[in-house]
Short mmCIF file of C-alpha atoms and ligand atoms in Angstrom, two decimals:
data_model
loop_
_atom_site.label_atom_id
_atom_site.label_comp_id
_atom_site.label_asym_id
_atom_site.label_seq_id
_atom_site.Cartn_x
_atom_site.Cartn_y
_atom_site.Cartn_z
CA UNK A 1 120.86 117.14 71.15
CA UNK A 2 124.32 118.76 70.74
CA UNK A 3 125.41 120.73 67.66
CA UNK A 4 128.78 120.35 66.39
CA UNK A 5 130.21 122.90 63.84
CA UNK A 6 133.45 123.29 61.61
CA UNK A 7 135.34 120.88 59.45
CA UNK A 8 137.06 119.25 62.19
CA UNK A 9 133.69 117.43 63.85
CA UNK A 10 133.17 116.08 60.43
CA UNK A 11 135.84 113.78 60.87
CA UNK A 12 133.49 111.84 63.27
CA UNK A 13 130.78 111.10 60.73
CA UNK A 14 131.11 107.69 59.20
CA UNK A 15 131.25 108.12 55.20
CA UNK A 16 128.31 107.25 52.83
CA UNK A 17 128.43 107.59 49.36
CA UNK A 18 127.60 106.10 46.05
CA UNK A 19 130.58 104.60 44.01
CA UNK A 20 128.48 103.47 41.10
CA UNK A 21 125.07 103.98 39.67
CA UNK A 22 123.71 102.33 36.94
CA UNK A 23 120.26 103.18 35.01
CA UNK A 24 118.49 100.81 32.80
CA UNK A 25 115.65 102.34 30.55
CA UNK A 26 115.36 105.09 32.77
CA UNK A 27 114.01 108.34 31.52
CA UNK A 28 116.33 109.10 28.62
CA UNK A 29 118.74 106.60 29.76
CA UNK A 30 118.49 103.27 27.99
CA UNK A 31 121.65 101.76 29.83
CA UNK A 32 123.93 103.79 31.39
CA UNK A 33 126.51 103.49 34.49
CA UNK A 34 128.43 106.45 36.01
CA UNK A 35 131.56 105.54 38.71
CA UNK A 36 132.65 107.99 40.97
CA UNK A 37 134.48 108.43 44.53
CA UNK A 38 133.41 109.98 47.70
CA UNK A 39 133.69 113.72 46.78
CA UNK A 40 130.79 115.98 45.47
CA UNK A 41 129.63 115.31 41.92
CA UNK A 42 129.17 117.70 39.01
CA UNK A 43 126.78 117.13 36.35
CA UNK A 44 126.89 119.88 33.33
CA UNK A 45 125.12 119.56 30.19
CA UNK A 46 123.13 121.68 27.69
CA UNK A 47 119.05 121.49 28.44
CA UNK A 48 117.32 118.18 28.16
CA UNK A 49 120.92 116.33 28.07
CA UNK A 50 120.05 114.12 31.08
CA UNK A 51 121.16 115.91 34.38
CA UNK A 52 118.27 116.14 36.59
CA UNK A 53 116.58 112.45 35.49
CA UNK A 54 120.39 111.50 37.17
CA UNK A 55 119.63 113.18 40.22
CA UNK A 56 115.79 111.80 39.93
CA UNK A 57 117.17 108.27 39.69
CA UNK A 58 119.38 108.69 42.72
CA UNK A 59 116.18 110.17 44.53
CA UNK A 60 114.36 106.60 44.05
CA UNK A 61 116.93 104.94 46.27
CA UNK A 62 114.95 107.01 48.99
CA UNK A 63 110.85 106.11 50.21
CA UNK A 64 108.15 107.83 47.86
CA UNK A 65 108.03 108.70 44.35
CA UNK A 66 111.53 110.54 43.96
CA UNK A 67 112.16 114.11 43.34
CA UNK A 68 109.50 114.98 40.64
CA UNK A 69 107.00 113.05 42.44
CA UNK A 70 106.54 110.83 39.08
CA UNK A 71 104.64 107.83 38.73
CA UNK A 72 106.48 104.57 38.43
CA UNK A 73 105.43 104.14 34.45
CA UNK A 74 106.17 107.95 33.89
CA UNK A 75 110.36 107.39 34.26
CA UNK A 76 110.14 104.39 32.37
CA UNK A 77 111.92 105.29 28.65
CA UNK A 78 109.31 104.03 27.33
CA UNK A 79 106.46 105.67 29.45
CA UNK A 80 103.45 103.72 28.79
CA UNK A 81 102.81 101.27 31.52
CA UNK A 82 104.04 97.32 30.97
CA UNK A 83 107.65 98.44 30.69
CA UNK A 84 110.13 97.79 33.20
CA UNK A 85 113.00 100.49 34.64
CA UNK A 86 115.82 100.08 37.35
CA UNK A 87 118.02 101.86 39.25
CA UNK A 88 121.10 99.67 40.97
CA UNK A 89 123.51 101.39 42.94
CA UNK A 90 126.56 100.81 45.13
CA UNK A 91 126.70 102.43 48.60
CA UNK A 92 130.07 102.86 49.67
CA UNK A 93 130.97 103.53 53.54
CA UNK A 94 133.63 103.55 56.00
CA UNK A 95 133.58 99.94 56.82
CA UNK A 96 130.75 98.65 54.77
CA UNK A 97 129.26 98.17 51.28
CA UNK A 98 125.88 97.66 49.85
CA UNK A 99 123.78 97.06 46.75
CA UNK A 100 120.91 98.87 46.52
CA UNK A 101 118.40 98.28 43.27
CA UNK A 102 114.80 99.73 42.53
CA UNK A 103 112.81 99.74 39.80
CA UNK A 104 109.18 98.66 38.84
CA UNK A 105 107.83 95.16 39.39
CA UNK A 106 104.87 94.65 36.64
CA UNK A 107 102.08 91.87 37.73
CA UNK A 108 99.45 90.75 35.77
CA UNK A 109 96.92 93.69 36.86
CA UNK A 110 99.59 96.12 38.73
CA UNK A 111 102.97 97.69 38.78
CA UNK A 112 104.22 98.31 41.93
CA UNK A 113 107.81 99.48 43.27
CA UNK A 114 110.70 96.61 43.58
CA UNK A 115 113.53 97.38 46.16
CA UNK A 116 116.86 95.09 46.73
CA UNK A 117 119.13 95.46 49.31
CA UNK A 118 122.44 93.28 48.75
CA UNK A 119 120.25 91.32 46.24
CA UNK A 120 117.13 89.97 48.34
CA UNK A 121 113.65 91.64 47.92
CA UNK A 122 112.71 93.89 51.04
CA UNK A 123 109.31 94.49 51.31
CA UNK A 124 109.26 98.25 52.98
CA UNK A 125 110.42 101.08 51.28
CA UNK A 126 111.38 102.61 54.79
CA UNK A 127 114.47 99.68 54.65
CA UNK A 128 116.19 101.92 52.20
CA UNK A 129 116.42 105.02 54.55
CA UNK A 130 119.09 102.48 56.97
CA UNK A 131 121.19 102.68 54.24
CA UNK A 132 120.86 106.05 52.26
CA UNK A 133 119.91 109.32 53.56
CA UNK A 134 118.83 111.74 50.88
CA UNK A 135 118.04 114.92 50.81
CA UNK A 136 117.20 117.23 47.71
CA UNK A 137 116.06 120.73 46.14
CA UNK A 138 115.12 121.38 42.94
CA UNK A 139 113.84 124.44 40.71
CA UNK A 140 110.05 122.92 41.24
CA UNK A 141 110.21 123.87 44.88
CA UNK A 142 111.36 127.44 44.39
CA UNK A 143 107.76 128.87 44.77
CA UNK A 144 106.33 127.38 47.97
CA UNK A 145 106.50 130.22 49.92
CA UNK A 146 103.83 131.46 46.95
CA UNK A 147 102.02 128.68 46.52
CA UNK A 148 99.40 126.73 49.13
CA UNK A 149 100.28 126.04 52.57
CA UNK A 150 99.82 122.21 51.54
CA UNK A 151 103.30 122.46 49.12
CA UNK A 152 104.81 123.78 52.45
CA UNK A 153 103.24 120.98 54.85
CA UNK A 154 105.39 118.35 52.23
CA UNK A 155 108.48 120.12 52.22
CA UNK A 156 108.13 119.80 55.95
CA UNK A 157 107.24 116.62 56.00
CA UNK A 158 109.75 115.58 53.76
CA UNK A 159 112.20 117.32 55.84
CA UNK A 160 111.08 115.56 58.90
CA UNK A 161 111.16 112.31 57.41
CA UNK A 162 114.90 112.19 56.30
CA UNK A 163 116.07 112.97 60.10
CA UNK A 164 112.86 110.50 61.13
CA UNK A 165 111.81 108.18 58.59
CA UNK A 166 108.97 106.92 61.27
CA UNK A 167 107.23 110.65 60.25
CA UNK A 168 106.02 108.97 57.31
CA UNK A 169 104.24 106.21 58.65
CA UNK A 170 102.60 108.31 61.34
CA UNK A 171 101.06 110.80 58.45
CA UNK A 172 100.01 108.04 56.74
CA UNK A 173 98.28 106.61 59.37
CA UNK A 174 96.64 109.82 59.79
CA UNK A 175 95.84 110.09 56.51
CA UNK A 176 94.20 106.66 56.09
CA UNK A 177 91.95 107.39 59.22
CA UNK A 178 91.41 110.95 57.67
CA UNK A 179 89.83 109.42 54.49
CA UNK A 180 88.21 106.29 55.96
CA UNK A 181 86.05 108.87 57.97
CA UNK A 182 85.39 111.45 55.22
CA UNK A 183 84.45 108.16 53.13
CA UNK A 184 81.96 107.17 55.70
CA UNK A 185 80.66 110.26 56.35
CA UNK A 186 79.83 111.15 52.20
CA UNK A 187 77.98 107.64 52.58
CA UNK A 188 75.84 109.13 55.05
CA UNK A 189 76.35 106.41 57.80
CA UNK A 190 75.56 107.50 61.09
CA UNK A 191 77.12 104.92 63.26
CA UNK A 192 78.24 106.80 66.06
CA UNK A 193 80.77 104.01 67.60
CA UNK A 194 82.25 103.91 63.95
CA UNK A 195 83.11 107.35 63.80
CA UNK A 196 84.33 107.76 67.11
CA UNK A 197 86.69 105.27 66.65
CA UNK A 198 87.76 106.89 63.49
CA UNK A 199 88.11 109.92 65.46
CA UNK A 200 89.98 108.71 68.31
CA UNK A 201 92.76 107.14 65.87
CA UNK A 202 92.99 110.40 63.74
CA UNK A 203 93.65 112.46 67.09
CA UNK A 204 96.41 109.66 68.22
CA UNK A 205 97.78 109.53 64.99
CA UNK A 206 97.15 113.49 64.30
CA UNK A 207 99.08 114.85 67.96
CA UNK A 208 102.16 112.05 66.52
CA UNK A 209 102.14 113.69 63.97
CA UNK A 210 102.31 117.77 64.95
CA UNK A 211 104.54 116.22 67.86
CA UNK A 212 107.22 115.60 65.48
CA UNK A 213 107.02 118.93 63.83
CA UNK A 214 107.42 120.54 66.51
CA UNK A 215 110.41 118.85 67.76
CA UNK A 216 112.02 118.92 64.54
CA UNK A 217 110.94 122.71 64.50
CA UNK A 218 112.91 122.81 67.91
CA UNK A 219 116.04 121.07 66.78
CA UNK A 220 116.08 123.35 63.77
CA UNK A 221 116.32 126.33 65.86
CA UNK A 222 119.55 125.08 67.70
CA UNK A 223 121.41 124.53 64.16
CA UNK A 224 121.00 128.35 63.36
CA UNK A 225 123.52 128.68 66.22
CA UNK A 226 126.12 128.21 63.33
CA UNK A 227 126.68 130.48 60.43
CA UNK A 228 126.93 129.62 56.67
CA UNK A 229 129.04 132.41 55.08
CA UNK A 230 126.24 135.20 53.53
CA UNK A 231 123.94 132.88 53.76
CA UNK A 232 120.42 134.06 55.89
CA UNK A 233 119.63 132.38 59.28
CA UNK A 234 115.87 131.20 58.61
CA UNK A 235 113.45 131.01 61.33
CA UNK A 236 111.12 128.01 61.51
CA UNK A 237 107.45 128.49 62.80
CA UNK A 238 104.40 126.25 62.42
CA UNK A 239 100.86 127.68 62.02
CA UNK A 240 98.68 124.87 63.45
CA UNK A 241 95.57 124.27 65.82
CA UNK A 242 97.16 120.89 67.18
CA UNK A 243 100.28 122.33 67.62
CA UNK A 244 98.87 125.44 69.30
CA UNK A 245 97.44 123.14 71.38
CA UNK A 246 100.56 120.99 72.55
CA UNK A 247 102.22 124.08 73.97
CA UNK A 248 99.92 124.11 76.73
CA UNK A 249 98.17 120.45 77.11
CA UNK A 250 99.54 117.52 77.38
CA UNK A 251 99.79 115.25 74.75
CA UNK A 252 96.37 112.97 75.56
CA UNK A 253 94.33 115.69 76.17
CA UNK A 254 95.16 117.44 73.10
CA UNK A 255 94.25 113.74 71.39
CA UNK A 256 91.01 114.29 72.99
CA UNK A 257 90.66 117.66 72.28
CA UNK A 258 90.80 117.04 68.54
CA UNK A 259 89.09 114.06 68.26
CA UNK A 260 85.94 115.76 70.15
CA UNK A 261 86.68 118.57 67.90
CA UNK A 262 85.95 116.41 65.07
CA UNK A 263 82.86 114.66 66.78
CA UNK A 264 80.91 118.05 66.50
CA UNK A 265 81.79 118.99 63.14
CA UNK A 266 80.17 115.64 61.54
CA UNK A 267 77.51 117.64 59.96
CA UNK A 268 79.99 120.17 58.50
CA UNK A 269 82.83 117.64 57.49
CA UNK A 270 79.87 115.68 55.87
CA UNK A 271 78.83 118.51 53.30
CA UNK A 272 82.39 119.89 52.70
CA UNK A 273 84.39 117.19 52.52
CA UNK A 274 87.67 116.61 53.98
CA UNK A 275 88.23 117.18 58.23
CA UNK A 276 87.66 120.88 59.18
CA UNK A 277 90.69 120.81 61.81
CA UNK A 278 93.78 118.55 62.36
CA UNK A 279 97.49 118.55 61.37
CA UNK A 280 96.59 118.57 57.34
CA UNK A 281 95.94 122.19 58.09
CA UNK A 282 99.30 123.09 59.57
CA UNK A 283 101.34 125.95 57.67
CA UNK A 284 105.42 126.63 57.96
CA UNK A 285 106.29 130.05 58.32
CA UNK A 286 109.41 131.22 57.14
CA UNK A 287 111.12 134.17 58.19
CA UNK A 288 114.58 135.92 56.81
CA UNK A 289 116.89 136.37 59.30
CA UNK A 290 115.40 135.90 62.57
CA UNK A 291 111.51 137.12 61.71
CA UNK A 292 112.39 140.55 60.12
CA UNK A 293 110.66 139.47 56.65
CA UNK A 294 108.32 136.48 55.97
CA UNK A 295 110.18 134.34 53.05
CA UNK A 296 106.98 135.11 50.57
CA UNK A 297 108.09 139.20 50.42
CA UNK A 298 111.96 138.13 50.10
CA UNK A 299 113.42 138.54 46.41
CA UNK A 300 113.62 135.22 44.50
CA UNK A 301 117.52 134.64 45.26
CA UNK A 302 116.29 135.78 48.75
CA UNK A 303 113.84 132.61 48.84
CA UNK A 304 116.34 130.12 46.99
CA UNK A 305 119.00 131.00 49.56
CA UNK A 306 116.64 130.64 52.44
CA UNK A 307 115.59 127.14 51.09
CA UNK A 308 119.43 126.03 50.80
CA UNK A 309 119.49 126.99 54.20
CA UNK A 310 116.94 124.93 55.52
CA UNK A 311 118.39 122.09 53.49
CA UNK A 312 121.97 122.59 54.63
CA UNK A 313 121.18 123.12 58.48
CA UNK A 314 118.83 119.62 57.96
CA UNK A 315 121.32 117.95 55.97
CA UNK A 316 123.74 119.10 59.15
CA UNK A 317 121.40 117.62 61.71
CA UNK A 318 120.91 114.48 59.90
CA UNK A 319 124.72 113.95 59.58
CA UNK A 320 125.16 114.73 63.46
CA UNK A 321 122.02 112.62 64.69
CA UNK A 322 123.29 109.31 63.24
CA UNK A 323 126.61 109.98 62.75
CA UNK A 324 126.27 109.29 58.92
CA UNK A 325 126.79 111.51 56.10
CA UNK A 326 123.36 112.37 53.94
CA UNK A 327 123.93 112.56 50.00
CA UNK A 328 122.43 115.90 48.94
CA UNK A 329 121.09 116.25 45.55
CA UNK A 330 121.28 120.30 44.42
CA UNK A 331 119.39 120.52 40.52
CA UNK A 332 120.51 123.71 39.23
CA UNK A 333 120.87 125.67 42.45
CA UNK A 334 124.46 127.04 41.91
CA UNK A 335 123.96 129.12 38.83
CA UNK A 336 121.09 131.33 41.36
CA UNK A 337 123.44 132.25 43.97
CA UNK A 338 125.90 135.00 43.67
CA UNK A 339 129.20 134.40 44.49
CA UNK A 340 129.51 134.62 47.94
CA UNK A 341 126.87 132.50 48.28
CA UNK A 342 128.24 129.90 46.04
CA UNK A 343 131.63 129.82 48.18
CA UNK A 344 129.46 129.22 50.82
CA UNK A 345 127.39 126.22 49.51
CA UNK A 346 130.74 124.73 48.65
CA UNK A 347 132.54 124.97 52.08
CA UNK A 348 129.69 123.67 53.83
CA UNK A 349 129.25 120.59 51.24
CA UNK A 350 133.44 119.98 51.78
CA UNK A 351 132.80 120.54 55.65
CA UNK A 352 130.50 118.27 56.04
CA UNK A 353 132.47 115.70 53.34
CA UNK A 354 128.95 115.43 51.91
CA UNK A 355 128.59 113.39 48.28
CA UNK A 356 126.80 116.62 47.04
CA UNK A 357 125.07 115.82 43.74
CA UNK A 358 124.83 118.97 41.55
CA UNK A 359 123.56 119.93 38.48
CA UNK A 360 124.39 123.02 35.82
CA UNK A 361 124.77 124.12 32.05
CA UNK A 362 127.36 126.42 32.87
CA UNK A 363 130.69 124.01 33.78
CA UNK A 364 132.45 127.73 34.54
CA UNK A 365 130.89 128.53 37.98
CA UNK A 366 132.34 125.40 38.98
CA UNK A 367 136.10 125.74 38.30
CA UNK A 368 137.16 127.41 41.64
CA UNK A 369 136.32 123.33 42.93
CA UNK A 370 138.18 121.49 39.93
CA UNK A 371 139.96 119.36 42.03
CA UNK A 372 137.80 119.08 44.83
CA UNK A 373 134.30 118.29 43.17
CA UNK A 374 134.43 115.17 40.75
CA UNK A 375 133.21 116.30 36.92
CA UNK A 376 131.08 114.84 34.21
CA UNK A 377 129.87 116.10 31.22
CA UNK A 378 126.46 114.77 29.44
CA UNK A 379 124.98 115.50 26.27
CA UNK A 380 122.62 113.19 24.65
CA UNK A 381 122.29 110.71 27.86
CA UNK A 382 126.06 110.16 27.06
CA UNK A 383 128.28 110.50 30.52
CA UNK A 384 131.41 111.61 30.11
CA UNK A 385 133.56 112.11 33.32
CA UNK A 386 136.15 115.41 32.67
CA UNK A 387 138.40 114.73 35.93
N1 ATP B 1 110.16 108.74 30.80
C1 ATP B 1 111.44 109.15 29.65
N2 ATP B 1 111.40 108.66 28.68
C2 ATP B 1 112.33 108.84 27.32
N3 ATP B 1 113.14 110.01 27.94
C3 ATP B 1 112.34 111.10 28.76
C4 ATP B 1 111.41 110.68 29.47
N4 ATP B 1 111.23 111.72 30.72
C5 ATP B 1 111.86 112.53 30.18
N5 ATP B 1 112.59 112.34 29.23
C6 ATP B 1 113.82 113.36 28.51
O1 ATP B 1 115.28 113.23 29.42
C7 ATP B 1 115.79 114.82 28.61
C8 ATP B 1 116.41 114.37 29.79
O2 ATP B 1 116.06 115.56 30.84
P1 ATP B 1 116.24 115.87 31.66
O3 ATP B 1 115.40 116.84 32.80
O4 ATP B 1 117.42 115.17 33.00
O5 ATP B 1 117.01 117.09 31.32
P2 ATP B 1 118.43 118.16 31.81
O6 ATP B 1 119.78 117.78 31.45
O7 ATP B 1 118.14 117.98 33.67
O8 ATP B 1 117.71 119.48 31.38
P3 ATP B 1 117.65 120.96 31.69
O9 ATP B 1 119.06 122.09 31.85
O10 ATP B 1 116.81 121.98 30.82
O11 ATP B 1 117.22 121.24 33.48
C9 ATP B 1 114.47 115.16 28.01
O12 ATP B 1 114.87 115.77 26.73
C10 ATP B 1 113.27 114.62 28.45
O13 ATP B 1 112.48 114.99 27.50
MG1 MG B 2 117.31 119.62 34.62
#
């Protein structure tokens, strides 16, 4: 992949933005609508006004459980199960317009996600990624460098599937076989053929997961050739046994290697639960400015800047890999940045011509962008256009 840089190259990208969003019984909104153009959007207002809820509603236009990882009934205005909610949007592109809607479908015994594209029901959430690329950063992600490796792994996998939606399916396949093997071991079933078939499948799907993570890290390192004002240049490294084997062994041999190791650890795994080896144990290591400091030893603001630099680099990779501008959701991000980094962030958003959605309690931090960004003020779930 060649890596383009600078504002002029963004001219080649196809436009992709939201021009309307409507929320029905979604969290604090009973029925609200917001119309906008392709410029970045700023949402300001006091605590509890409904700013993050709008970003969360947009995040439901991508596969998964949105930026708060909520359940389907949690986001309903009535909270208890059995109540519907909906988010509808118009996606505006260079030469297309699509209507995308999502919500909850309440059956007799179950609730499930309903997705409509141009008024037709689609069964697969992955179809959403053909129309919209959405990447986000929330304050809940601030502590991922301090947290358990699962938080960083989830962050890494989410970045990858914003570039390659197939990654979500690979991961789901691997986790399915891992769960199934754990269940069989827990029941004390010793059918060797059954277990080795599951382990072979874990080998194949696990290597596919590890290979796409390695591929992402390589692409990401190319993105480090462009500088982003005073933002740090993050160095990303993967720490995982399967990824390490892939450095020296062909993929087929690594599949066998993993399956063999799992077969040897059946007894231990039956006792401890889970699986002792595999890409579900991988960790993501992040360093500030090419290896001089691990992220967990950086200051709060530096960690925020690292996360943002990773998100922006991924957005840029996404933009140039499929020639479409991603939509980026930045919840309360600007207030944590010093003036230099804030301006660097605004410049990058404008250079890529992305429709970034930013929230903040203090409108003054966006003042320098008054005509370039569109501003909405929210209070008690009432949305007021300000410019
Ligand atoms: N399921 C729900 N039904 C109704 N209201 C909800 C639901 N979930 C959350 N809320 C409320 O929505 C309101 C707005 O929340 P939101 O997180 O969007 O606020 P915010 O403007 O981002 O505030 P802050 O500046 O504190 O981050 C809150 O008062 C919250 O309690
Ligand atoms: Mg908020």
